[in-house]
Tab-separated table of C-alpha atoms in Angstrom:
chain	number	residue	atom	x	y	z
A	4	MET	CA	90.807	18.648	144.048
A	5	ASP	CA	89.208	16.299	145.951
A	6	SER	CA	85.242	16.534	146.074
A	7	ARG	CA	84.859	15.551	149.278
A	8	LEU	CA	87.458	18.717	150.704
A	9	PHE	CA	85.809	20.645	148.045
A	10	ARG	CA	82.264	20.019	149.586
A	11	VAL	CA	83.547	20.246	153.502
A	12	ALA	CA	85.027	23.430	152.367
A	13	LYS	CA	81.592	24.799	151.134
A	14	SER	CA	79.616	23.298	154.098
A	15	GLY	CA	82.063	25.239	156.490
A	16	ASN	CA	82.134	22.225	158.205
A	17	VAL	CA	85.654	22.501	160.144
A	18	PHE	CA	84.896	19.739	162.186
A	19	LEU	CA	84.327	17.120	159.037
A	20	LEU	CA	88.026	19.506	157.902
A	21	ARG	CA	89.672	18.140	160.102
A	22	GLN	CA	88.982	14.925	160.210
A	23	LEU	CA	89.415	14.405	156.556
A	24	LEU	CA	92.749	16.396	156.358
A	25	ASN	CA	94.119	13.880	159.363
A	26	GLU	CA	92.999	10.848	157.175
A	27	ASN	CA	94.731	12.594	154.040
A	28	PRO	CA	97.103	15.517	154.660
A	29	ARG	CA	98.172	15.917	151.478
A	30	LEU	CA	94.563	16.615	149.668
A	31	LEU	CA	95.909	20.651	150.447
A	32	THR	CA	98.119	19.917	147.580
A	33	LYS	CA	95.624	19.563	144.583
A	34	LEU	CA	94.156	22.043	142.232
A	35	THR	CA	91.320	23.107	140.740
A	36	PRO	CA	91.208	22.901	136.651
A	37	GLN	CA	91.873	27.056	137.138
A	38	GLY	CA	95.089	26.699	139.827
A	39	ASN	CA	92.428	27.369	142.616
A	40	THR	CA	94.361	25.594	146.109
A	41	PRO	CA	91.947	24.630	148.537
A	42	LEU	CA	92.553	28.032	150.581
A	43	HIS	CA	91.019	29.457	147.598
A	44	ILE	CA	88.232	28.027	147.522
A	45	ALA	CA	87.794	28.005	151.207
A	46	VAL	CA	88.027	32.016	151.102
A	47	GLN	CA	85.472	32.235	147.845
A	48	PHE	CA	83.049	30.694	150.457
A	49	GLY	CA	83.742	32.826	153.136
A	50	HIS	CA	84.005	30.667	155.809
A	51	LYS	CA	86.758	31.883	157.906
A	52	GLY	CA	87.025	28.638	160.439
A	53	VAL	CA	87.481	26.773	157.474
A	54	VAL	CA	90.139	29.267	156.100
A	55	VAL	CA	91.888	29.325	159.444
A	56	GLU	CA	92.459	25.838	159.512
A	57	ILE	CA	93.571	25.371	155.770
A	58	TYR	CA	96.130	28.390	156.412
A	59	LYS	CA	97.908	27.102	159.763
A	60	ARG	CA	98.001	22.988	158.049
A	61	CYS	CA	99.915	24.404	154.992
A	62	GLY	CA	100.671	28.553	155.720
A	63	SER	CA	102.207	28.284	152.003
A	64	LEU	CA	99.055	28.625	150.301
A	65	LEU	CA	98.876	31.851	150.801
A	66	THR	CA	101.089	32.593	148.487
A	67	ARG	CA	100.357	30.681	145.996
A	68	LEU	CA	98.248	32.066	142.627
A	69	ASN	CA	95.413	30.694	140.768
A	70	SER	CA	95.555	30.613	136.795
A	71	SER	CA	94.641	34.282	136.880
A	72	GLY	CA	97.131	35.467	138.890
A	73	ASP	CA	95.083	36.031	142.052
A	74	SER	CA	96.030	35.143	145.757
A	75	PRO	CA	93.459	33.991	148.041
A	76	LEU	CA	94.003	37.702	148.841
A	77	HIS	CA	92.196	38.731	146.243
A	78	VAL	CA	89.731	36.629	146.006
A	79	ALA	CA	88.854	37.693	149.409
A	80	ALA	CA	88.650	40.972	148.751
A	81	ARG	CA	86.560	40.677	145.063
A	82	CYS	CA	83.930	38.363	147.455
A	83	GLY	CA	84.214	41.156	150.491
A	84	HIS	CA	84.445	39.086	152.895
A	85	LEU	CA	85.689	41.464	155.729
A	86	SER	CA	87.148	38.833	158.786
A	87	ILE	CA	88.623	37.358	156.266
A	88	VAL	CA	90.296	39.668	154.570
A	89	ASP	CA	91.714	41.189	157.791
A	90	PHE	CA	92.982	37.625	158.713
A	91	LEU	CA	94.716	37.389	156.063
A	92	VAL	CA	96.696	41.127	155.459
A	93	ARG	CA	97.853	40.362	159.365
A	94	GLU	CA	99.216	37.337	157.962
A	95	VAL	CA	100.718	38.631	155.112
A	96	LEU	CA	102.277	41.513	156.934
A	97	SER	CA	103.702	38.971	158.990
A	98	ALA	CA	105.259	37.226	156.627
A	99	GLU	CA	106.648	40.018	154.964
A	100	ARG	CA	108.098	41.711	157.770
A	101	ILE	CA	109.996	38.249	158.042
A	102	SER	CA	110.997	38.377	154.743
A	103	ALA	CA	112.164	41.701	155.214
A	104	GLU	CA	114.143	41.087	158.284
A	105	ILE	CA	116.316	38.452	156.194
A	106	GLY	CA	116.625	40.937	152.656
A	107	LYS	CA	114.054	38.931	150.445
A	108	THR	CA	111.150	40.947	150.033
A	109	GLY	CA	110.392	44.829	150.722
A	110	LYS	CA	107.757	45.551	153.038
A	111	PHE	CA	104.334	45.345	151.584
A	112	ASP	CA	105.407	43.940	148.565
A	113	MET	CA	103.132	40.764	149.073
A	114	LEU	CA	100.355	43.017	149.935
A	115	ARG	CA	100.827	45.079	146.760
A	116	GLN	CA	101.430	42.108	144.713
A	117	GLY	CA	99.056	42.421	141.132
A	118	ASN	CA	97.363	39.163	139.058
A	119	LYS	CA	97.390	38.653	135.921
A	120	VAL	CA	95.591	41.683	134.381
A	121	ASN	CA	97.986	43.694	137.458
A	122	ASN	CA	95.091	44.056	139.345
A	123	THR	CA	96.153	44.608	143.435
A	124	VAL	CA	93.509	43.438	146.491
A	125	LEU	CA	92.372	47.816	146.392
A	126	HIS	CA	91.378	47.509	142.579
A	127	GLU	CA	89.017	44.243	143.786
A	128	ALA	CA	87.827	45.102	146.630
A	129	VAL	CA	86.511	48.679	144.905
A	130	ARG	CA	85.418	46.653	142.216
A	131	SER	CA	83.388	44.567	144.658
A	132	GLY	CA	81.993	48.077	145.884
A	133	ASN	CA	82.927	46.983	149.679
A	134	ARG	CA	83.584	50.057	152.260
A	135	SER	CA	84.520	47.886	155.174
A	136	VAL	CA	87.016	45.995	153.264
A	137	VAL	CA	88.677	48.950	151.300
A	138	GLN	CA	88.856	50.870	154.493
A	139	LEU	CA	90.604	48.298	155.491
A	140	LEU	CA	93.346	48.098	153.004
A	141	LEU	CA	93.717	51.779	153.230
A	142	ARG	CA	94.314	51.671	156.821
A	143	VAL	CA	96.726	48.903	156.082
A	144	ASP	CA	98.935	50.797	153.485
A	145	PRO	CA	97.373	54.093	151.518
A	146	LYS	CA	100.410	53.578	148.947
A	147	LEU	CA	97.598	50.813	147.264
A	148	ALA	CA	95.799	53.346	145.748
A	149	CYS	CA	98.730	54.918	143.482
A	150	PHE	CA	98.918	51.333	141.767
A	151	GLU	CA	97.400	50.742	138.593
A	152	ASN	CA	96.561	47.771	136.640
A	153	TYR	CA	98.082	46.925	132.847
A	154	ALA	CA	95.324	49.051	131.619
A	155	GLY	CA	96.050	52.236	132.881
A	156	GLU	CA	92.758	51.914	135.722
A	157	SER	CA	93.548	53.033	139.189
A	158	PRO	CA	91.306	52.367	142.370
A	159	LEU	CA	90.336	56.030	142.168
A	160	PHE	CA	88.970	55.604	138.874
A	161	LEU	CA	87.296	52.565	138.674
A	162	ALA	CA	85.275	54.553	142.221
A	163	ALA	CA	84.458	57.308	139.642
A	164	ARG	CA	83.129	55.136	137.031
A	165	GLU	CA	81.035	53.394	139.118
A	166	GLY	CA	79.859	56.060	140.365
A	167	LYS	CA	80.799	54.508	144.192
A	168	LYS	CA	81.093	58.283	146.149
A	169	ASP	CA	81.795	56.589	149.253
A	170	LEU	CA	84.483	54.754	148.195
A	171	LEU	CA	86.203	57.347	146.268
A	172	ASN	CA	85.621	59.939	149.507
A	173	GLN	CA	87.524	57.077	151.273
A	174	ILE	CA	90.411	56.655	148.572
A	175	LEU	CA	91.310	61.015	148.702
A	176	ILE	CA	90.952	60.929	152.173
A	177	SER	CA	93.328	58.202	152.407
A	178	ALA	CA	95.274	58.756	149.997
A	179	PRO	CA	95.475	62.540	148.874
A	180	SER	CA	98.788	61.198	146.390
A	181	SER	CA	96.535	58.531	144.652
A	182	ALA	CA	96.793	58.152	140.676
A	183	HIS	CA	94.213	59.328	138.823
A	184	GLY	CA	94.492	57.598	135.516
A	185	GLY	CA	92.604	55.677	133.582
A	186	SER	CA	92.396	53.153	130.403
A	187	GLU	CA	92.694	54.901	127.192
A	188	GLY	CA	94.270	58.268	128.768
A	189	GLN	CA	91.594	59.382	130.320
A	190	THR	CA	91.300	60.249	134.384
A	191	ALA	CA	88.870	59.562	136.805
A	192	LEU	CA	87.318	63.076	136.237
A	193	HIS	CA	86.937	61.732	132.501
A	194	ALA	CA	85.012	58.691	133.841
A	195	ALA	CA	83.279	60.386	136.245
A	196	VAL	CA	81.712	62.857	132.991
A	197	ILE	CA	81.376	60.107	130.734
A	198	GLU	CA	79.131	58.386	133.357
A	199	ARG	CA	77.211	61.547	134.190
A	200	HIS	CA	78.089	61.411	137.780
A	201	SER	CA	77.443	64.842	139.099
A	202	ASP	CA	78.384	64.851	142.187
A	203	ILE	CA	81.561	63.118	142.021
A	204	THR	CA	82.516	65.510	139.543
A	205	GLU	CA	81.725	67.955	141.907
A	206	ILE	CA	84.299	66.144	144.064
A	207	LEU	CA	87.203	65.700	141.862
A	208	LEU	CA	86.628	69.333	140.796
A	209	ARG	CA	87.112	70.624	144.404
A	210	GLU	CA	89.917	67.629	144.512
A	211	ASN	CA	92.783	68.462	141.735
A	212	HIS	CA	91.942	71.502	139.836
A	213	THR	CA	95.115	70.374	137.241
A	214	SER	CA	93.012	66.920	136.313
A	215	SER	CA	89.389	69.145	135.352
A	216	GLN	CA	91.637	71.121	132.781
A	217	LYS	CA	90.959	68.313	130.685
A	218	LEU	CA	87.475	67.304	131.683
A	219	THR	CA	85.809	69.895	128.627
A	220	THR	CA	86.458	67.563	125.790
A	221	MET	CA	84.934	64.507	127.600
A	222	ALA	CA	81.770	66.761	129.213
A	223	GLY	CA	81.186	67.988	125.144
A	224	LEU	CA	80.612	64.635	124.321
A	225	HIS	CA	78.055	64.114	126.298
A	226	SER	CA	76.418	67.132	126.307
A	227	ILE	CA	76.829	67.844	130.123
A	228	MET	CA	76.534	71.755	129.909
A	229	LEU	CA	76.523	72.618	133.148
A	230	LEU	CA	79.770	70.440	133.788
A	231	SER	CA	81.346	72.588	130.461
A	232	LEU	CA	81.083	75.692	132.037
A	233	GLU	CA	81.954	75.167	135.810
A	234	THR	CA	85.453	73.835	133.818
A	235	ALA	CA	85.806	76.886	131.662
A	236	ARG	CA	85.308	79.128	135.336
A	237	ARG	CA	87.529	77.199	137.397
A	238	CYS	CA	90.050	76.536	134.182
A	239	PRO	CA	89.727	79.499	131.754
A	240	ASP	CA	93.030	78.487	129.411
A	241	SER	CA	90.755	74.623	129.556
A	242	GLY	CA	89.543	74.939	126.024
A	243	GLU	CA	93.212	74.897	125.050
A	244	LEU	CA	92.974	71.668	125.631
A	245	LEU	CA	93.491	68.752	122.803
A	246	ASP	CA	93.118	65.189	122.324
A	247	LEU	CA	95.554	63.415	120.188
A	248	ASN	CA	93.658	64.026	117.055
A	249	GLY	CA	93.889	68.176	117.457
A	250	ARG	CA	90.295	68.199	118.647
A	251	SER	CA	88.594	70.396	120.766
A	252	VAL	CA	85.514	70.717	122.811
A	253	LEU	CA	83.465	71.739	119.933
A	254	HIS	CA	84.986	69.434	117.243
A	255	PHE	CA	83.461	66.692	119.818
A	256	ALA	CA	80.110	68.363	120.417
A	257	VAL	CA	79.571	68.785	117.078
A	258	LEU	CA	80.667	65.173	116.113
A	259	SER	CA	78.271	63.531	118.500
A	260	GLY	CA	75.847	65.920	117.491
A	261	GLU	CA	75.282	67.614	120.825
A	262	MET	CA	73.170	71.027	119.614
A	263	LYS	CA	72.619	71.921	122.875
A	264	VAL	CA	76.718	71.423	123.287
A	265	VAL	CA	77.561	73.617	120.522
A	266	ARG	CA	75.368	76.279	121.363
A	267	CYS	CA	76.856	76.481	124.714
A	268	VAL	CA	80.340	76.462	123.842
A	269	LEU	CA	79.524	79.501	121.162
A	270	GLU	CA	78.089	81.399	123.937
A	271	VAL	CA	80.785	80.948	126.443
A	272	ALA	CA	83.711	83.602	126.581
A	273	GLU	CA	86.377	81.770	127.285
A	274	LEU	CA	85.783	79.244	124.544
A	275	GLN	CA	85.827	81.557	121.666
A	276	CYS	CA	89.481	80.098	120.617
A	277	LEU	CA	87.710	77.146	119.638
A	278	VAL	CA	84.966	78.505	116.794
A	279	ASN	CA	87.828	78.345	113.996
A	280	GLN	CA	90.506	76.019	115.570
A	281	ALA	CA	90.665	73.162	113.067
A	282	ASP	CA	92.312	69.498	114.169
A	283	ASN	CA	95.292	67.815	112.568
A	284	GLY	CA	93.198	67.850	109.748
A	285	GLY	CA	92.831	70.659	108.959
A	286	ASN	CA	88.925	70.505	109.743
A	287	THR	CA	87.190	72.889	111.420
A	288	PRO	CA	83.898	72.650	112.841
A	289	LEU	CA	81.827	73.964	110.688
A	290	HIS	CA	83.917	71.215	108.011
A	291	LEU	CA	82.975	68.566	110.468
A	292	ALA	CA	79.641	69.383	110.815
A	293	ALA	CA	79.336	69.177	107.062
A	294	ILE	CA	81.168	66.082	106.922
A	295	GLU	CA	78.324	64.645	109.450
A	296	ARG	CA	75.815	66.172	107.754
A	297	GLN	CA	74.676	67.876	110.803
A	298	THR	CA	72.327	69.732	109.232
A	299	ARG	CA	71.015	71.576	112.565
A	300	ILE	CA	74.359	72.924	113.676
A	301	LEU	CA	75.778	73.545	110.491
A	302	ARG	CA	72.776	76.050	110.151
A	303	TRP	CA	73.760	77.555	113.647
A	304	LEU	CA	77.140	78.012	112.788
A	305	ILE	CA	76.692	79.596	109.358
A	306	TRP	CA	74.930	81.726	110.850
A	307	ASP	CA	77.914	83.191	113.736
A	308	GLU	CA	79.743	85.822	112.119
A	309	ARG	CA	82.746	84.455	113.926
A	310	VAL	CA	82.973	81.493	111.968
A	311	ASP	CA	85.393	81.216	108.864
A	312	HIS	CA	82.896	79.770	105.752
A	313	ARG	CA	86.110	80.161	103.535
A	314	ALA	CA	88.652	77.940	106.144
A	315	ARG	CA	89.707	74.597	104.185
A	316	ASN	CA	91.523	71.709	105.576
A	317	GLU	CA	94.636	70.088	104.300
A	318	ASN	CA	93.061	68.693	101.527
A	319	GLY	CA	92.066	72.466	100.410
A	320	GLN	CA	88.286	72.096	100.749
A	321	SER	CA	86.013	74.313	102.381
A	322	VAL	CA	82.808	73.610	103.940
A	323	PHE	CA	81.056	74.089	100.309
A	324	ASP	CA	83.700	71.330	98.678
A	325	ILE	CA	83.218	68.586	101.445
A	326	ASP	CA	79.354	69.042	100.711
A	327	GLU	CA	79.857	69.099	97.021
A	328	SER	CA	81.496	65.434	97.473
A	329	ILE	CA	79.533	64.482	99.384
A	330	ARG	CA	76.450	64.393	97.645
A	331	GLY	CA	78.327	63.329	94.896
A	332	THR	CA	78.140	59.639	95.972
A	333	CYS	CA	74.835	59.828	97.731
A	334	PHE	CA	71.641	59.096	96.358
A	335	SER	CA	69.378	61.755	97.753
A	336	TYR	CA	68.671	65.027	97.108
A	337	ARG	CA	68.861	65.750	101.165
A	338	CYS	CA	72.881	64.889	101.274
A	339	ASN	CA	73.107	68.038	100.036
A	340	ILE	CA	72.465	70.539	102.870
A	341	MET	CA	74.323	73.394	102.015
A	342	THR	CA	72.435	74.586	99.410
A	343	CYS	CA	69.103	74.834	101.731
A	344	ILE	CA	70.525	76.223	104.078
A	345	TRP	CA	72.069	79.255	102.122
A	346	ARG	CA	68.901	79.365	100.490
A	347	LYS	CA	67.666	80.181	103.968
A	348	LEU	CA	70.518	82.379	105.233
A	349	PRO	CA	70.451	84.976	102.080
A	350	SER	CA	72.211	87.472	104.841
A	351	VAL	CA	74.981	85.506	104.822
A	352	SER	CA	75.772	84.747	101.024
A	353	ASN	CA	75.544	87.727	100.594
A	354	ARG	CA	78.002	89.058	103.295
A	355	ILE	CA	80.666	86.853	102.385
A	356	THR	CA	79.945	86.583	98.240
A	357	GLY	CA	77.782	89.809	97.831
A	358	LYS	CA	75.575	87.239	95.734
A	359	LYS	CA	72.327	86.138	96.264
A	360	ASN	CA	73.017	82.742	95.180
A	361	PRO	CA	74.882	79.883	96.691
A	362	PRO	CA	78.977	79.820	96.102
A	363	CYS	CA	77.716	75.875	95.375
A	364	ALA	CA	74.557	76.403	93.821
A	365	ASP	CA	72.807	73.168	92.635
A	366	GLN	CA	70.665	73.320	89.557
A	367	GLU	CA	69.652	69.623	89.457
A	368	ALA	CA	68.831	70.044	93.001
A	369	ILE	CA	67.004	72.862	92.190
A	370	ALA	CA	65.414	70.928	89.357
A	371	ARG	CA	64.409	68.508	91.075
A	372	ILE	CA	62.878	70.387	93.812
A	373	GLN	CA	60.908	72.406	90.602
A	374	THR	CA	59.897	69.228	89.448
A	375	TYR	CA	57.941	67.681	93.606
A	376	LYS	CA	56.770	71.431	93.593
A	377	ARG	CA	55.048	71.039	89.961
A	378	MET	CA	53.466	67.035	91.032
A	379	GLY	CA	52.945	68.409	94.261
A	380	ASN	CA	50.753	71.825	92.477
A	381	THR	CA	48.839	68.542	90.507
A	382	LEU	CA	48.195	66.457	93.539
A	383	LEU	CA	46.673	69.636	95.529
A	384	LEU	CA	44.728	70.355	92.041
A	385	VAL	CA	43.021	66.867	92.577
A	386	ALA	CA	42.504	66.848	96.636
A	387	THR	CA	40.614	70.189	95.754
A	388	LEU	CA	38.344	68.679	93.130
A	389	ILE	CA	37.737	65.641	95.415
A	390	ALA	CA	36.448	67.882	98.176
A	391	THR	CA	34.714	69.520	96.311
A	392	VAL	CA	32.424	66.704	94.640
A	393	THR	CA	32.569	64.714	98.031
A	394	PHE	CA	31.217	67.698	99.709
A	395	ALA	CA	28.290	67.992	97.096
A	396	ALA	CA	27.395	63.923	97.113
A	397	ALA	CA	26.598	64.455	100.868
A	398	PHE	CA	23.906	66.908	99.905
A	399	THR	CA	22.141	64.622	97.015
A	400	LEU	CA	21.962	61.384	98.116
A	401	PRO	CA	22.021	58.558	95.983
A	402	GLY	CA	17.708	57.862	95.439
A	403	GLY	CA	16.959	60.993	96.076
A	404	PHE	CA	14.558	62.386	98.914
A	405	ASN	CA	10.837	62.245	99.948
A	406	ASN	CA	9.148	64.834	98.218
A	407	ASP	CA	5.552	64.137	99.470
A	408	ARG	CA	3.821	65.733	102.322
A	409	GLY	CA	4.046	64.775	105.312
A	410	PRO	CA	6.153	64.189	108.303
A	411	LYS	CA	9.128	62.637	106.409
A	412	GLN	CA	9.256	65.227	103.976
A	413	GLY	CA	12.988	65.763	102.859
A	414	VAL	CA	14.370	62.320	104.090
A	415	ALA	CA	16.270	60.039	102.127
A	416	LEU	CA	14.501	57.517	100.444
A	417	LEU	CA	16.974	55.466	101.402
A	418	GLU	CA	17.506	55.914	105.161
A	419	SER	CA	17.043	52.425	106.623
A	420	SER	CA	19.610	51.148	103.829
A	421	LYS	CA	23.160	50.188	105.336
A	422	ARG	CA	24.751	50.657	102.311
A	423	LEU	CA	23.413	53.968	101.868
A	424	ARG	CA	25.215	54.723	106.116
A	425	TRP	CA	28.091	53.213	104.255
A	426	PHE	CA	27.878	55.957	101.367
A	427	ILE	CA	27.743	58.826	103.757
A	428	PHE	CA	31.007	57.420	105.964
A	429	SER	CA	33.222	56.349	103.253
A	430	ASP	CA	32.324	60.116	101.310
A	431	ALA	CA	32.834	62.173	104.925
A	432	ILE	CA	36.333	60.457	105.207
A	433	ALA	CA	37.442	60.965	101.101
A	434	MET	CA	36.139	64.744	101.824
A	435	THR	CA	38.466	65.250	105.341
A	436	SER	CA	41.420	63.111	103.661
A	437	SER	CA	41.259	65.552	100.692
A	438	ILE	CA	40.882	68.350	102.604
A	439	ILE	CA	44.058	67.247	105.547
A	440	ALA	CA	45.799	66.417	101.987
A	441	ALA	CA	45.430	69.907	100.626
A	442	CYS	CA	46.925	71.727	103.890
A	443	ILE	CA	49.443	69.345	103.705
A	444	ILE	CA	50.423	69.905	100.368
A	445	PHE	CA	50.390	73.753	100.445
A	446	TRP	CA	51.952	73.401	104.163
A	447	GLY	CA	54.972	71.423	102.433
A	448	ALA	CA	54.789	73.991	100.082
A	449	VAL	CA	55.890	76.941	101.983
A	450	ILE	CA	57.521	76.087	105.172
A	451	ASN	CA	60.568	73.702	103.757
A	452	ASP	CA	61.661	72.691	100.329
A	453	GLU	CA	64.142	70.301	101.989
A	454	SER	CA	61.755	67.744	103.123
A	455	TYR	CA	58.776	69.029	100.621
A	456	VAL	CA	59.401	65.087	99.278
A	457	TYR	CA	58.179	63.567	102.661
A	458	TYR	CA	55.216	65.738	102.709
A	459	LEU	CA	54.288	64.510	99.413
A	460	PHE	CA	54.896	61.544	100.713
A	461	LEU	CA	52.634	61.515	103.717
A	462	ILE	CA	50.115	62.512	101.242
A	463	PHE	CA	50.367	59.296	98.826
A	464	CYS	CA	49.447	57.692	102.370
A	465	PHE	CA	46.163	59.452	102.260
A	466	TRP	CA	45.455	59.035	99.488
A	467	LYS	CA	45.609	54.524	99.768
A	468	MET	CA	43.880	55.717	102.976
A	469	LYS	CA	41.019	57.045	101.108
A	470	CYS	CA	41.126	54.795	97.942
A	471	LYS	CA	40.682	51.452	100.488
A	472	ILE	CA	37.901	52.799	102.752
A	473	ASN	CA	35.817	53.939	99.234
A	474	LYS	CA	36.423	50.484	97.412
């Protein structure tokens, strides 16, 4: 494209444009490297006078597409220039009317044309967020709201995903039968839930109960408990909806580690059918909790009497078999979480097996824990001795005390020495650290065997700090 024409289109100077085109009308046939015509460029900069002048001189540019498949109207809708969109829409409709009369095209075919990704002008207007342009396009052709791009995204889906409530309301009002589709098989309602636009979700729930039946799966994924409950109330059979892998909202909640959603689903009467629901691989929510090492969720599911602890997947594995197989591939003893959980829930173990020991008791893990306990007992003894010695040292200061009668009787002889002050300071820190270490060891042994090693690591940190101070 000629650089002079580009600068004129950018500046909006119609007088210079006319002068330039009068000198060389063929400038309008030049293209940019991206295939943009002078009309594309003029529309992009938003100068209506320049757009009108170029169109009058070369009307065929109205339907020319750039390398992205965008017409000048696509560019105008994307940039949000209302006056230019209005002008181009009128010209497009006029051209379509003439084409329809001679049988070349149907009504609105040019207006509904998509670009390379099949985005219509309404898609571009919704993306730009210009409500006036969206209103204009829907007023001219409400059917624009029914088209989806190649990704399966409808204008309503884009408005819901971007949280543009005013545009979404406008589409629903102008085109009640608008498409709700989105990418990856989702709907506008899914997009609203995923992006946590609660106001838009409520609008879509009221608008279309059929779409709302699919909300529960995505709501569980993102821990929107209130929306899940509302969906279950509006659509009692929504719990039966599964994804392509046969997974329900409870499966998604377990996979995402959403403890609150798991509890929420377990408490909803309409969703009780999901407690032992198996996916296509035969895995129940309990199996997935063990696979994903979701300790809190696993503990909660085991405690629930409705959960079938003996359930096996297609590989014939129970939850204990899964835990054992994962433990065999990991180095940390924390990987074997079932042993710890069953030890904490003896009543559940007795209810199922009649034994106090877990079905897959790991003797090696128990032996390691006992080793840590013995180590902790030794450290506890050492910490107690240090605390005792440092406490006694505070009353037997180096250099002794003044025994002469007088005002300074009983005062340390080295009271003016800086080294004595450092001795008292380090002695106090050592005594305090030893007491804290002893308390932590005792607390770790009583509260939780599973995390005992981490209490010992904390003790080691205190120990190093004390040694550095004493130096």
